[in-house]
Amino acid sequence: MKQDDHRLALYPGSFDPFTLGHLDIVARASRIFDEIEVTVAVNTSKKHLMSVEERCRLIEECVADYPNVNVASFEGLLVDHARERGAVALVRGLRQVSDFDFEFRMAFANRRLHEGLETVFLMTSEKHALIAASIVREIHHWGGDISSFVPEPVLRALNNAR
Ligand code: PNS
């Protein structure tokens, strides 16, 4: 394969924590693109459950079965990171119609900043359509069972941190 034909897509997000819904999107995207980078955003203004390093380490464990998926963190504008990495697309997961408003605005902003970078929306499996990291954080905070929301490595890490 020529180097130019290698199609890298970034799957950016906060992933705090990485959920089964995120894993479902990774699986779908990995079948479409040659390589997927799960791109963990460093956002100093948000209060996080886990550090960026820990999120990256856990996501690496969760995606170990996908040889064309890797994990990286970035700080700054996503389009700058995409240019640096030579990515052709951004992947974002859609769970429900209400996600679309924010996603639509973000995709247009990113396109204005980087015309050659496409945003590709993938739908999660129905069974993960109601999982949101914020809800998982809330349930975990109050000691609830999050085993049906997150992959095994994330569950272990969060339970150990109690
Ligand atoms: O999982 P999230 O929190 O919905 O992900 C949002 C994320 C990290 C993709 C977005 O906030 C982002 O790209 N941040 C980096 C800064 C940037 O490039 N902002 C312009 C896009 S509107």
mmCIF file with all atom_site columns, C-alpha atoms and ligand atoms in Angstrom:
data_model
loop_
_atom_site.group_PDB
_atom_site.id
_atom_site.type_symbol
_atom_site.label_atom_id
_atom_site.label_alt_id
_atom_site.label_comp_id
_atom_site.label_asym_id
_atom_site.label_entity_id
_atom_site.label_seq_id
_atom_site.pdbx_PDB_ins_code
_atom_site.Cartn_x
_atom_site.Cartn_y
_atom_site.Cartn_z
_atom_site.occupancy
_atom_site.B_iso_or_equiv
_atom_site.pdbx_formal_charge
_atom_site.auth_seq_id
_atom_site.auth_comp_id
_atom_site.auth_asym_id
_atom_site.auth_atom_id
_atom_site.pdbx_PDB_model_num
ATOM   1   C CA  . MET A 1 1   ? 0.000   0.000  0.000  1.00 0.00 ? 1   MET A CA  1
ATOM   2   C CA  . LYS A 1 2   ? 1.323   3.453  -0.869 1.00 0.00 ? 2   LYS A CA  1
ATOM   3   C CA  . GLN A 1 3   ? 1.935   5.666  2.158  1.00 0.00 ? 3   GLN A CA  1
ATOM   4   C CA  . ASP A 1 4   ? -0.633  8.171  0.819  1.00 0.00 ? 4   ASP A CA  1
ATOM   5   C CA  . ASP A 1 5   ? -3.323  5.505  0.767  1.00 0.00 ? 5   ASP A CA  1
ATOM   6   C CA  . HIS A 1 6   ? -3.058  4.924  4.479  1.00 0.00 ? 6   HIS A CA  1
ATOM   7   C CA  . ARG A 1 7   ? -6.204  6.465  5.899  1.00 0.00 ? 7   ARG A CA  1
ATOM   8   C CA  . LEU A 1 8   ? -5.852  7.542  9.494  1.00 0.00 ? 8   LEU A CA  1
ATOM   9   C CA  . ALA A 1 9   ? -8.875  8.784  11.431 1.00 0.00 ? 9   ALA A CA  1
ATOM   10  C CA  . LEU A 1 10  ? -8.830  10.339 14.866 1.00 0.00 ? 10  LEU A CA  1
ATOM   11  C CA  . TYR A 1 11  ? -11.505 9.452  17.383 1.00 0.00 ? 11  TYR A CA  1
ATOM   12  C CA  . PRO A 1 12  ? -11.253 12.413 19.770 1.00 0.00 ? 12  PRO A CA  1
ATOM   13  C CA  . GLY A 1 13  ? -12.910 12.864 23.134 1.00 0.00 ? 13  GLY A CA  1
ATOM   14  C CA  . SER A 1 14  ? -12.585 13.253 26.867 1.00 0.00 ? 14  SER A CA  1
ATOM   15  C CA  . PHE A 1 15  ? -13.231 9.554  27.562 1.00 0.00 ? 15  PHE A CA  1
ATOM   16  C CA  . ASP A 1 16  ? -13.676 10.192 31.277 1.00 0.00 ? 16  ASP A CA  1
ATOM   17  C CA  . PRO A 1 17  ? -14.264 7.340  31.594 1.00 0.00 ? 17  PRO A CA  1
ATOM   18  C CA  . PHE A 1 18  ? -14.024 5.279  28.378 1.00 0.00 ? 18  PHE A CA  1
ATOM   19  C CA  . THR A 1 19  ? -17.364 3.435  28.086 1.00 0.00 ? 19  THR A CA  1
ATOM   20  C CA  . LEU A 1 20  ? -18.750 0.431  26.203 1.00 0.00 ? 20  LEU A CA  1
ATOM   21  C CA  . GLY A 1 21  ? -20.347 2.972  23.855 1.00 0.00 ? 21  GLY A CA  1
ATOM   22  C CA  . HIS A 1 22  ? -16.905 4.391  23.026 1.00 0.00 ? 22  HIS A CA  1
ATOM   23  C CA  . LEU A 1 23  ? -15.547 0.876  22.480 1.00 0.00 ? 23  LEU A CA  1
ATOM   24  C CA  . ASP A 1 24  ? -18.440 0.156  20.136 1.00 0.00 ? 24  ASP A CA  1
ATOM   25  C CA  . ILE A 1 25  ? -17.525 3.219  18.030 1.00 0.00 ? 25  ILE A CA  1
ATOM   26  C CA  . VAL A 1 26  ? -13.841 2.192  17.986 1.00 0.00 ? 26  VAL A CA  1
ATOM   27  C CA  . ALA A 1 27  ? -14.822 -1.256 16.667 1.00 0.00 ? 27  ALA A CA  1
ATOM   28  C CA  . ARG A 1 28  ? -16.965 0.246  13.897 1.00 0.00 ? 28  ARG A CA  1
ATOM   29  C CA  . ALA A 1 29  ? -14.381 2.862  12.905 1.00 0.00 ? 29  ALA A CA  1
ATOM   30  C CA  . SER A 1 30  ? -11.566 0.299  12.846 1.00 0.00 ? 30  SER A CA  1
ATOM   31  C CA  . ARG A 1 31  ? -13.409 -1.568 10.087 1.00 0.00 ? 31  ARG A CA  1
ATOM   32  C CA  . ILE A 1 32  ? -13.708 1.541  7.925  1.00 0.00 ? 32  ILE A CA  1
ATOM   33  C CA  . PHE A 1 33  ? -10.291 3.199  8.242  1.00 0.00 ? 33  PHE A CA  1
ATOM   34  C CA  . ASP A 1 34  ? -6.759  1.772  7.998  1.00 0.00 ? 34  ASP A CA  1
ATOM   35  C CA  . GLU A 1 35  ? -5.795  3.213  11.346 1.00 0.00 ? 35  GLU A CA  1
ATOM   36  C CA  . ILE A 1 36  ? -7.671  4.800  14.236 1.00 0.00 ? 36  ILE A CA  1
ATOM   37  C CA  . GLU A 1 37  ? -6.112  6.957  16.875 1.00 0.00 ? 37  GLU A CA  1
ATOM   38  C CA  . VAL A 1 38  ? -8.203  7.348  20.008 1.00 0.00 ? 38  VAL A CA  1
ATOM   39  C CA  . THR A 1 39  ? -7.248  10.922 20.824 1.00 0.00 ? 39  THR A CA  1
ATOM   40  C CA  . VAL A 1 40  ? -7.664  11.838 24.466 1.00 0.00 ? 40  VAL A CA  1
ATOM   41  C CA  . ALA A 1 41  ? -8.119  15.576 24.957 1.00 0.00 ? 41  ALA A CA  1
ATOM   42  C CA  . VAL A 1 42  ? -6.222  17.349 27.703 1.00 0.00 ? 42  VAL A CA  1
ATOM   43  C CA  . ASN A 1 43  ? -8.764  19.833 28.983 1.00 0.00 ? 43  ASN A CA  1
ATOM   44  C CA  . THR A 1 44  ? -7.448  21.674 31.992 1.00 0.00 ? 44  THR A CA  1
ATOM   45  C CA  . SER A 1 45  ? -10.728 23.512 32.560 1.00 0.00 ? 45  SER A CA  1
ATOM   46  C CA  . LYS A 1 46  ? -12.735 20.339 33.221 1.00 0.00 ? 46  LYS A CA  1
ATOM   47  C CA  . LYS A 1 47  ? -12.599 18.436 36.468 1.00 0.00 ? 47  LYS A CA  1
ATOM   48  C CA  . HIS A 1 48  ? -11.711 14.875 35.604 1.00 0.00 ? 48  HIS A CA  1
ATOM   49  C CA  . LEU A 1 49  ? -12.348 11.551 37.261 1.00 0.00 ? 49  LEU A CA  1
ATOM   50  C CA  . MET A 1 50  ? -9.061  10.161 35.900 1.00 0.00 ? 50  MET A CA  1
ATOM   51  C CA  . SER A 1 51  ? -5.828  11.714 34.704 1.00 0.00 ? 51  SER A CA  1
ATOM   52  C CA  . VAL A 1 52  ? -5.086  11.797 30.980 1.00 0.00 ? 52  VAL A CA  1
ATOM   53  C CA  . GLU A 1 53  ? -2.267  9.280  31.505 1.00 0.00 ? 53  GLU A CA  1
ATOM   54  C CA  . GLU A 1 54  ? -4.575  6.854  33.266 1.00 0.00 ? 54  GLU A CA  1
ATOM   55  C CA  . ARG A 1 55  ? -7.290  7.261  30.644 1.00 0.00 ? 55  ARG A CA  1
ATOM   56  C CA  . CYS A 1 56  ? -4.752  6.537  27.883 1.00 0.00 ? 56  CYS A CA  1
ATOM   57  C CA  . ARG A 1 57  ? -3.400  3.485  29.685 1.00 0.00 ? 57  ARG A CA  1
ATOM   58  C CA  . LEU A 1 58  ? -6.872  2.043  30.261 1.00 0.00 ? 58  LEU A CA  1
ATOM   59  C CA  . ILE A 1 59  ? -8.035  2.740  26.709 1.00 0.00 ? 59  ILE A CA  1
ATOM   60  C CA  . GLU A 1 60  ? -4.913  0.939  25.425 1.00 0.00 ? 60  GLU A CA  1
ATOM   61  C CA  . GLU A 1 61  ? -5.980  -2.096 27.452 1.00 0.00 ? 61  GLU A CA  1
ATOM   62  C CA  . CYS A 1 62  ? -9.557  -1.853 26.180 1.00 0.00 ? 62  CYS A CA  1
ATOM   63  C CA  . VAL A 1 63  ? -8.540  -1.676 22.494 1.00 0.00 ? 63  VAL A CA  1
ATOM   64  C CA  . ALA A 1 64  ? -5.773  -4.286 22.681 1.00 0.00 ? 64  ALA A CA  1
ATOM   65  C CA  . ASP A 1 65  ? -7.744  -6.636 20.400 1.00 0.00 ? 65  ASP A CA  1
ATOM   66  C CA  . TYR A 1 66  ? -7.766  -4.085 17.564 1.00 0.00 ? 66  TYR A CA  1
ATOM   67  C CA  . PRO A 1 67  ? -4.347  -4.059 15.844 1.00 0.00 ? 67  PRO A CA  1
ATOM   68  C CA  . ASN A 1 68  ? -5.068  -0.892 13.836 1.00 0.00 ? 68  ASN A CA  1
ATOM   69  C CA  . VAL A 1 69  ? -6.107  1.175  16.862 1.00 0.00 ? 69  VAL A CA  1
ATOM   70  C CA  . ASN A 1 70  ? -3.730  3.215  18.987 1.00 0.00 ? 70  ASN A CA  1
ATOM   71  C CA  . VAL A 1 71  ? -4.100  5.839  21.690 1.00 0.00 ? 71  VAL A CA  1
ATOM   72  C CA  . ALA A 1 72  ? -2.569  9.300  22.106 1.00 0.00 ? 72  ALA A CA  1
ATOM   73  C CA  . SER A 1 73  ? -3.264  12.454 24.060 1.00 0.00 ? 73  SER A CA  1
ATOM   74  C CA  . PHE A 1 74  ? -3.202  15.997 22.791 1.00 0.00 ? 74  PHE A CA  1
ATOM   75  C CA  . GLU A 1 75  ? -3.510  19.516 24.106 1.00 0.00 ? 75  GLU A CA  1
ATOM   76  C CA  . GLY A 1 76  ? -4.618  22.427 21.955 1.00 0.00 ? 76  GLY A CA  1
ATOM   77  C CA  . LEU A 1 77  ? -6.709  22.578 18.825 1.00 0.00 ? 77  LEU A CA  1
ATOM   78  C CA  . LEU A 1 78  ? -7.785  19.249 17.454 1.00 0.00 ? 78  LEU A CA  1
ATOM   79  C CA  . VAL A 1 79  ? -7.298  20.350 13.853 1.00 0.00 ? 79  VAL A CA  1
ATOM   80  C CA  . ASP A 1 80  ? -3.627  21.151 14.563 1.00 0.00 ? 80  ASP A CA  1
ATOM   81  C CA  . HIS A 1 81  ? -3.097  17.683 15.979 1.00 0.00 ? 81  HIS A CA  1
ATOM   82  C CA  . ALA A 1 82  ? -4.941  16.175 12.980 1.00 0.00 ? 82  ALA A CA  1
ATOM   83  C CA  . ARG A 1 83  ? -2.664  18.060 10.553 1.00 0.00 ? 83  ARG A CA  1
ATOM   84  C CA  . GLU A 1 84  ? 0.430   16.951 12.430 1.00 0.00 ? 84  GLU A CA  1
ATOM   85  C CA  . ARG A 1 85  ? -0.707  13.320 12.332 1.00 0.00 ? 85  ARG A CA  1
ATOM   86  C CA  . GLY A 1 86  ? -1.833  13.502 8.679  1.00 0.00 ? 86  GLY A CA  1
ATOM   87  C CA  . ALA A 1 87  ? -5.356  12.348 9.602  1.00 0.00 ? 87  ALA A CA  1
ATOM   88  C CA  . VAL A 1 88  ? -8.055  12.391 6.914  1.00 0.00 ? 88  VAL A CA  1
ATOM   89  C CA  . ALA A 1 89  ? -11.058 12.278 9.244  1.00 0.00 ? 89  ALA A CA  1
ATOM   90  C CA  . LEU A 1 90  ? -12.456 12.757 12.707 1.00 0.00 ? 90  LEU A CA  1
ATOM   91  C CA  . VAL A 1 91  ? -14.841 10.131 14.013 1.00 0.00 ? 91  VAL A CA  1
ATOM   92  C CA  . ARG A 1 92  ? -17.587 11.073 16.453 1.00 0.00 ? 92  ARG A CA  1
ATOM   93  C CA  . GLY A 1 93  ? -20.248 8.814  17.868 1.00 0.00 ? 93  GLY A CA  1
ATOM   94  C CA  . LEU A 1 94  ? -23.914 9.755  17.817 1.00 0.00 ? 94  LEU A CA  1
ATOM   95  C CA  . ARG A 1 95  ? -26.233 8.236  20.363 1.00 0.00 ? 95  ARG A CA  1
ATOM   96  C CA  . GLN A 1 96  ? -29.373 10.269 19.836 1.00 0.00 ? 96  GLN A CA  1
ATOM   97  C CA  . VAL A 1 97  ? -30.690 13.253 17.931 1.00 0.00 ? 97  VAL A CA  1
ATOM   98  C CA  . SER A 1 98  ? -29.920 15.625 20.805 1.00 0.00 ? 98  SER A CA  1
ATOM   99  C CA  . ASP A 1 99  ? -26.179 14.946 20.349 1.00 0.00 ? 99  ASP A CA  1
ATOM   100 C CA  . PHE A 1 100 ? -26.365 16.356 16.884 1.00 0.00 ? 100 PHE A CA  1
ATOM   101 C CA  . ASP A 1 101 ? -26.719 20.049 17.712 1.00 0.00 ? 101 ASP A CA  1
ATOM   102 C CA  . PHE A 1 102 ? -23.331 20.312 19.434 1.00 0.00 ? 102 PHE A CA  1
ATOM   103 C CA  . GLU A 1 103 ? -21.677 17.876 17.019 1.00 0.00 ? 103 GLU A CA  1
ATOM   104 C CA  . PHE A 1 104 ? -22.922 19.799 13.984 1.00 0.00 ? 104 PHE A CA  1
ATOM   105 C CA  . ARG A 1 105 ? -21.456 23.062 15.294 1.00 0.00 ? 105 ARG A CA  1
ATOM   106 C CA  . MET A 1 106 ? -18.163 21.447 16.212 1.00 0.00 ? 106 MET A CA  1
ATOM   107 C CA  . ALA A 1 107 ? -17.875 19.757 12.801 1.00 0.00 ? 107 ALA A CA  1
ATOM   108 C CA  . PHE A 1 108 ? -18.469 23.053 10.976 1.00 0.00 ? 108 PHE A CA  1
ATOM   109 C CA  . ALA A 1 109 ? -15.957 24.884 13.168 1.00 0.00 ? 109 ALA A CA  1
ATOM   110 C CA  . ASN A 1 110 ? -13.363 22.188 12.537 1.00 0.00 ? 110 ASN A CA  1
ATOM   111 C CA  . ARG A 1 111 ? -14.062 22.246 8.810  1.00 0.00 ? 111 ARG A CA  1
ATOM   112 C CA  . ARG A 1 112 ? -13.575 25.989 8.695  1.00 0.00 ? 112 ARG A CA  1
ATOM   113 C CA  . LEU A 1 113 ? -10.209 25.537 10.375 1.00 0.00 ? 113 LEU A CA  1
ATOM   114 C CA  . HIS A 1 114 ? -9.171  22.533 8.273  1.00 0.00 ? 114 HIS A CA  1
ATOM   115 C CA  . GLU A 1 115 ? -11.082 22.105 5.006  1.00 0.00 ? 115 GLU A CA  1
ATOM   116 C CA  . GLY A 1 116 ? -9.545  18.741 4.133  1.00 0.00 ? 116 GLY A CA  1
ATOM   117 C CA  . LEU A 1 117 ? -10.552 17.031 7.352  1.00 0.00 ? 117 LEU A CA  1
ATOM   118 C CA  . GLU A 1 118 ? -13.914 15.254 7.224  1.00 0.00 ? 118 GLU A CA  1
ATOM   119 C CA  . THR A 1 119 ? -16.021 14.574 10.301 1.00 0.00 ? 119 THR A CA  1
ATOM   120 C CA  . VAL A 1 120 ? -17.623 11.156 10.111 1.00 0.00 ? 120 VAL A CA  1
ATOM   121 C CA  . PHE A 1 121 ? -20.491 10.335 12.456 1.00 0.00 ? 121 PHE A CA  1
ATOM   122 C CA  . LEU A 1 122 ? -21.054 6.751  13.461 1.00 0.00 ? 122 LEU A CA  1
ATOM   123 C CA  . MET A 1 123 ? -24.104 5.483  15.316 1.00 0.00 ? 123 MET A CA  1
ATOM   124 C CA  . THR A 1 124 ? -23.557 3.429  18.424 1.00 0.00 ? 124 THR A CA  1
ATOM   125 C CA  . SER A 1 125 ? -25.281 0.139  18.903 1.00 0.00 ? 125 SER A CA  1
ATOM   126 C CA  . GLU A 1 126 ? -28.801 0.582  20.312 1.00 0.00 ? 126 GLU A CA  1
ATOM   127 C CA  . LYS A 1 127 ? -27.786 -1.085 23.516 1.00 0.00 ? 127 LYS A CA  1
ATOM   128 C CA  . HIS A 1 128 ? -25.259 1.658  24.233 1.00 0.00 ? 128 HIS A CA  1
ATOM   129 C CA  . ALA A 1 129 ? -27.389 4.568  23.052 1.00 0.00 ? 129 ALA A CA  1
ATOM   130 C CA  . LEU A 1 130 ? -28.109 5.818  26.551 1.00 0.00 ? 130 LEU A CA  1
ATOM   131 C CA  . ILE A 1 131 ? -24.597 5.594  27.988 1.00 0.00 ? 131 ILE A CA  1
ATOM   132 C CA  . ALA A 1 132 ? -22.977 8.947  28.706 1.00 0.00 ? 132 ALA A CA  1
ATOM   133 C CA  . ALA A 1 133 ? -19.650 9.302  30.543 1.00 0.00 ? 133 ALA A CA  1
ATOM   134 C CA  . SER A 1 134 ? -21.222 12.000 32.749 1.00 0.00 ? 134 SER A CA  1
ATOM   135 C CA  . ILE A 1 135 ? -23.932 9.570  33.913 1.00 0.00 ? 135 ILE A CA  1
ATOM   136 C CA  . VAL A 1 136 ? -21.339 6.852  34.531 1.00 0.00 ? 136 VAL A CA  1
ATOM   137 C CA  . ARG A 1 137 ? -19.329 9.337  36.643 1.00 0.00 ? 137 ARG A CA  1
ATOM   138 C CA  . GLU A 1 138 ? -22.444 10.186 38.645 1.00 0.00 ? 138 GLU A CA  1
ATOM   139 C CA  . ILE A 1 139 ? -23.402 6.542  39.286 1.00 0.00 ? 139 ILE A CA  1
ATOM   140 C CA  . HIS A 1 140 ? -19.820 5.729  40.268 1.00 0.00 ? 140 HIS A CA  1
ATOM   141 C CA  . HIS A 1 141 ? -19.673 8.739  42.580 1.00 0.00 ? 141 HIS A CA  1
ATOM   142 C CA  . TRP A 1 142 ? -22.672 7.449  44.534 1.00 0.00 ? 142 TRP A CA  1
ATOM   143 C CA  . GLY A 1 143 ? -21.357 3.892  44.699 1.00 0.00 ? 143 GLY A CA  1
ATOM   144 C CA  . GLY A 1 144 ? -23.671 2.397  42.047 1.00 0.00 ? 144 GLY A CA  1
ATOM   145 C CA  . ASP A 1 145 ? -22.898 -0.557 39.784 1.00 0.00 ? 145 ASP A CA  1
ATOM   146 C CA  . ILE A 1 146 ? -21.306 0.614  36.521 1.00 0.00 ? 146 ILE A CA  1
ATOM   147 C CA  . SER A 1 147 ? -20.388 -2.842 35.229 1.00 0.00 ? 147 SER A CA  1
ATOM   148 C CA  . SER A 1 148 ? -22.871 -2.679 32.362 1.00 0.00 ? 148 SER A CA  1
ATOM   149 C CA  . PHE A 1 149 ? -21.520 0.684  31.173 1.00 0.00 ? 149 PHE A CA  1
ATOM   150 C CA  . VAL A 1 150 ? -17.734 0.342  31.016 1.00 0.00 ? 150 VAL A CA  1
ATOM   151 C CA  . PRO A 1 151 ? -15.200 -2.224 29.764 1.00 0.00 ? 151 PRO A CA  1
ATOM   152 C CA  . GLU A 1 152 ? -13.540 -4.527 32.304 1.00 0.00 ? 152 GLU A CA  1
ATOM   153 C CA  . PRO A 1 153 ? -10.209 -2.626 32.672 1.00 0.00 ? 153 PRO A CA  1
ATOM   154 C CA  . VAL A 1 154 ? -12.054 0.634  33.404 1.00 0.00 ? 154 VAL A CA  1
ATOM   155 C CA  . LEU A 1 155 ? -14.348 -1.085 35.905 1.00 0.00 ? 155 LEU A CA  1
ATOM   156 C CA  . ARG A 1 156 ? -11.364 -2.588 37.720 1.00 0.00 ? 156 ARG A CA  1
ATOM   157 C CA  . ALA A 1 157 ? -9.509  0.729  37.871 1.00 0.00 ? 157 ALA A CA  1
ATOM   158 C CA  . LEU A 1 158 ? -12.519 2.674  39.132 1.00 0.00 ? 158 LEU A CA  1
ATOM   159 C CA  . ASN A 1 159 ? -13.404 0.074  41.751 1.00 0.00 ? 159 ASN A CA  1
ATOM   160 C CA  . ASN A 1 160 ? -9.771  -0.070 42.937 1.00 0.00 ? 160 ASN A CA  1
ATOM   161 C CA  . ALA A 1 161 ? -9.722  3.685  43.331 1.00 0.00 ? 161 ALA A CA  1
ATOM   162 C CA  . ARG A 1 162 ? -12.576 3.603  45.842 1.00 0.00 ? 162 ARG A CA  1
HETATM 163 O O1  . PNS B 2 .   ? -15.886 13.728 24.668 1.00 0.00 ? 1   PNS B O1  1
HETATM 164 P P1  . PNS B 2 .   ? -16.082 15.210 24.447 1.00 0.00 ? 1   PNS B P1  1
HETATM 165 O O2  . PNS B 2 .   ? -15.815 15.952 25.734 1.00 0.00 ? 1   PNS B O2  1
HETATM 166 O O3  . PNS B 2 .   ? -17.425 15.509 23.858 1.00 0.00 ? 1   PNS B O3  1
HETATM 167 O O4  . PNS B 2 .   ? -14.974 15.676 23.374 1.00 0.00 ? 1   PNS B O4  1
HETATM 168 C C1  . PNS B 2 .   ? -14.885 17.016 22.955 1.00 0.00 ? 1   PNS B C1  1
HETATM 169 C C2  . PNS B 2 .   ? -13.541 17.275 22.222 1.00 0.00 ? 1   PNS B C2  1
HETATM 170 C C3  . PNS B 2 .   ? -12.394 16.916 23.116 1.00 0.00 ? 1   PNS B C3  1
HETATM 171 C C4  . PNS B 2 .   ? -13.490 16.457 20.961 1.00 0.00 ? 1   PNS B C4  1
HETATM 172 C C5  . PNS B 2 .   ? -13.514 18.796 21.880 1.00 0.00 ? 1   PNS B C5  1
HETATM 173 O O5  . PNS B 2 .   ? -13.752 19.539 23.025 1.00 0.00 ? 1   PNS B O5  1
HETATM 174 C C6  . PNS B 2 .   ? -12.186 19.229 21.256 1.00 0.00 ? 1   PNS B C6  1
HETATM 175 O O6  . PNS B 2 .   ? -11.915 18.944 20.122 1.00 0.00 ? 1   PNS B O6  1
HETATM 176 N N1  . PNS B 2 .   ? -11.357 19.923 22.062 1.00 0.00 ? 1   PNS B N1  1
HETATM 177 C C7  . PNS B 2 .   ? -10.070 20.396 21.617 1.00 0.00 ? 1   PNS B C7  1
HETATM 178 C C8  . PNS B 2 .   ? -10.084 21.892 21.353 1.00 0.00 ? 1   PNS B C8  1
HETATM 179 C C9  . PNS B 2 .   ? -10.640 22.170 19.974 1.00 0.00 ? 1   PNS B C9  1
HETATM 180 O O7  . PNS B 2 .   ? -10.083 21.826 18.978 1.00 0.00 ? 1   PNS B O7  1
HETATM 181 N N2  . PNS B 2 .   ? -11.813 22.847 19.960 1.00 0.00 ? 1   PNS B N2  1
HETATM 182 C C10 . PNS B 2 .   ? -12.455 23.213 18.728 1.00 0.00 ? 1   PNS B C10 1
HETATM 183 C C11 . PNS B 2 .   ? -13.556 22.249 18.367 1.00 0.00 ? 1   PNS B C11 1
HETATM 184 S S1  . PNS B 2 .   ? -15.082 23.084 18.533 1.00 0.00 ? 1   PNS B S1  1
#
